[in-house]
Amino acid sequence: MSELITYYLEMTQSQALRAKPLPAGLNIVECEQPQFALNRFLYQLVGGPWDWTDKLSWSDEQWRELVESPAHRTWVAYQRGAIAGYYELHRPDGRNVEILYFGLAPGFYGQGLGGPLLSRAIASAWDWAETERVWVHTCSLDHPAALANYQARGFTLYHQVTSSE
C-alpha cells in the first residue's frame, strides 16, 4: 500500500500570478457554448494518463448539470490545430474559483506549454468578475512537474492530506 498526498493550493491576490507568456502557435479558446460531451472527452484525453477516475461513471445528465451551470467555464488549448490541453473553472459560491481540471494532452508534454496554459487559466479565473480567491488541488499521482508549476505561477500551499491508497 502506497501513500497518496493531496496538495491544496491557493492564490488570494491577482498580483501574485507569475505568468509565463503564451508561445507562438498556442491558441486558447473559451467554449462559450457548453457541450458536456466535449468536456467528457477532454477529461478522458487529458486525465487518462493520470488515472482521473472520479467522473468516469457519470451519466450524461450529471455531465450536463456541471457543464451547463453558470458557475462552470471551459477553455481548450490548440497547437497547430490539435488539442494540446484544457482547463475548467468552477465557481459555485460566486467568489472562489477552483481550477477544477487542468492539463495537457498526451503528445504535448515537455514542450513548455504547461506554464503558459496554467498562467492563462489563473488569469481567466481572476478575470471572472468578483473573484476573490483562486484555488486548485493536485496529488502525488499527477505529472511530476504539476506541483512545481502551480507554485512557480504563484500559488501557495495551504493544506496537505496524506492517505493510503
Coordinates of C-alpha atoms in Angstrom, one line a residue, residues 30 34 39 64-75 88-100 125 128-129 131 135:
E30 CA -13.3 29.5 -24.3
P34 CA -21.3 24.4 -23.3
N39 CA -15.9 18.1 -21.5
R64 CA -24.8 18.3 -18.5
E65 CA -25.6 19.7 -15.0
L66 CA -22.0 20.6 -14.3
V67 CA -21.0 21.9 -17.7
E68 CA -24.2 23.9 -18.4
S69 CA -24.1 25.5 -14.9
P70 CA -23.3 29.3 -15.0
A71 CA -20.7 28.5 -12.3
H72 CA -18.7 26.5 -14.8
R73 CA -16.5 27.5 -17.7
T74 CA -14.2 25.6 -20.1
W75 CA -11.2 26.6 -22.3
E88 CA -12.2 24.1 -16.4
L89 CA -13.1 26.7 -13.9
H90 CA -15.8 26.2 -11.3
R91 CA -17.2 29.0 -9.0
P92 CA -20.3 27.8 -7.2
D93 CA -20.2 30.4 -4.5
G94 CA -19.6 33.4 -6.8
R95 CA -16.2 34.3 -5.2
N96 CA -13.8 31.3 -5.0
V97 CA -12.7 29.9 -8.3
E98 CA -11.4 26.3 -8.4
I99 CA -9.3 25.2 -11.3
L100 CA -11.4 22.1 -11.5
A125 CA -10.1 32.9 -13.1
W128 CA -14.2 36.4 -13.9
A129 CA -15.9 39.3 -12.2
T131 CA -13.4 36.6 -7.9
W135 CA -7.6 27.5 -5.7

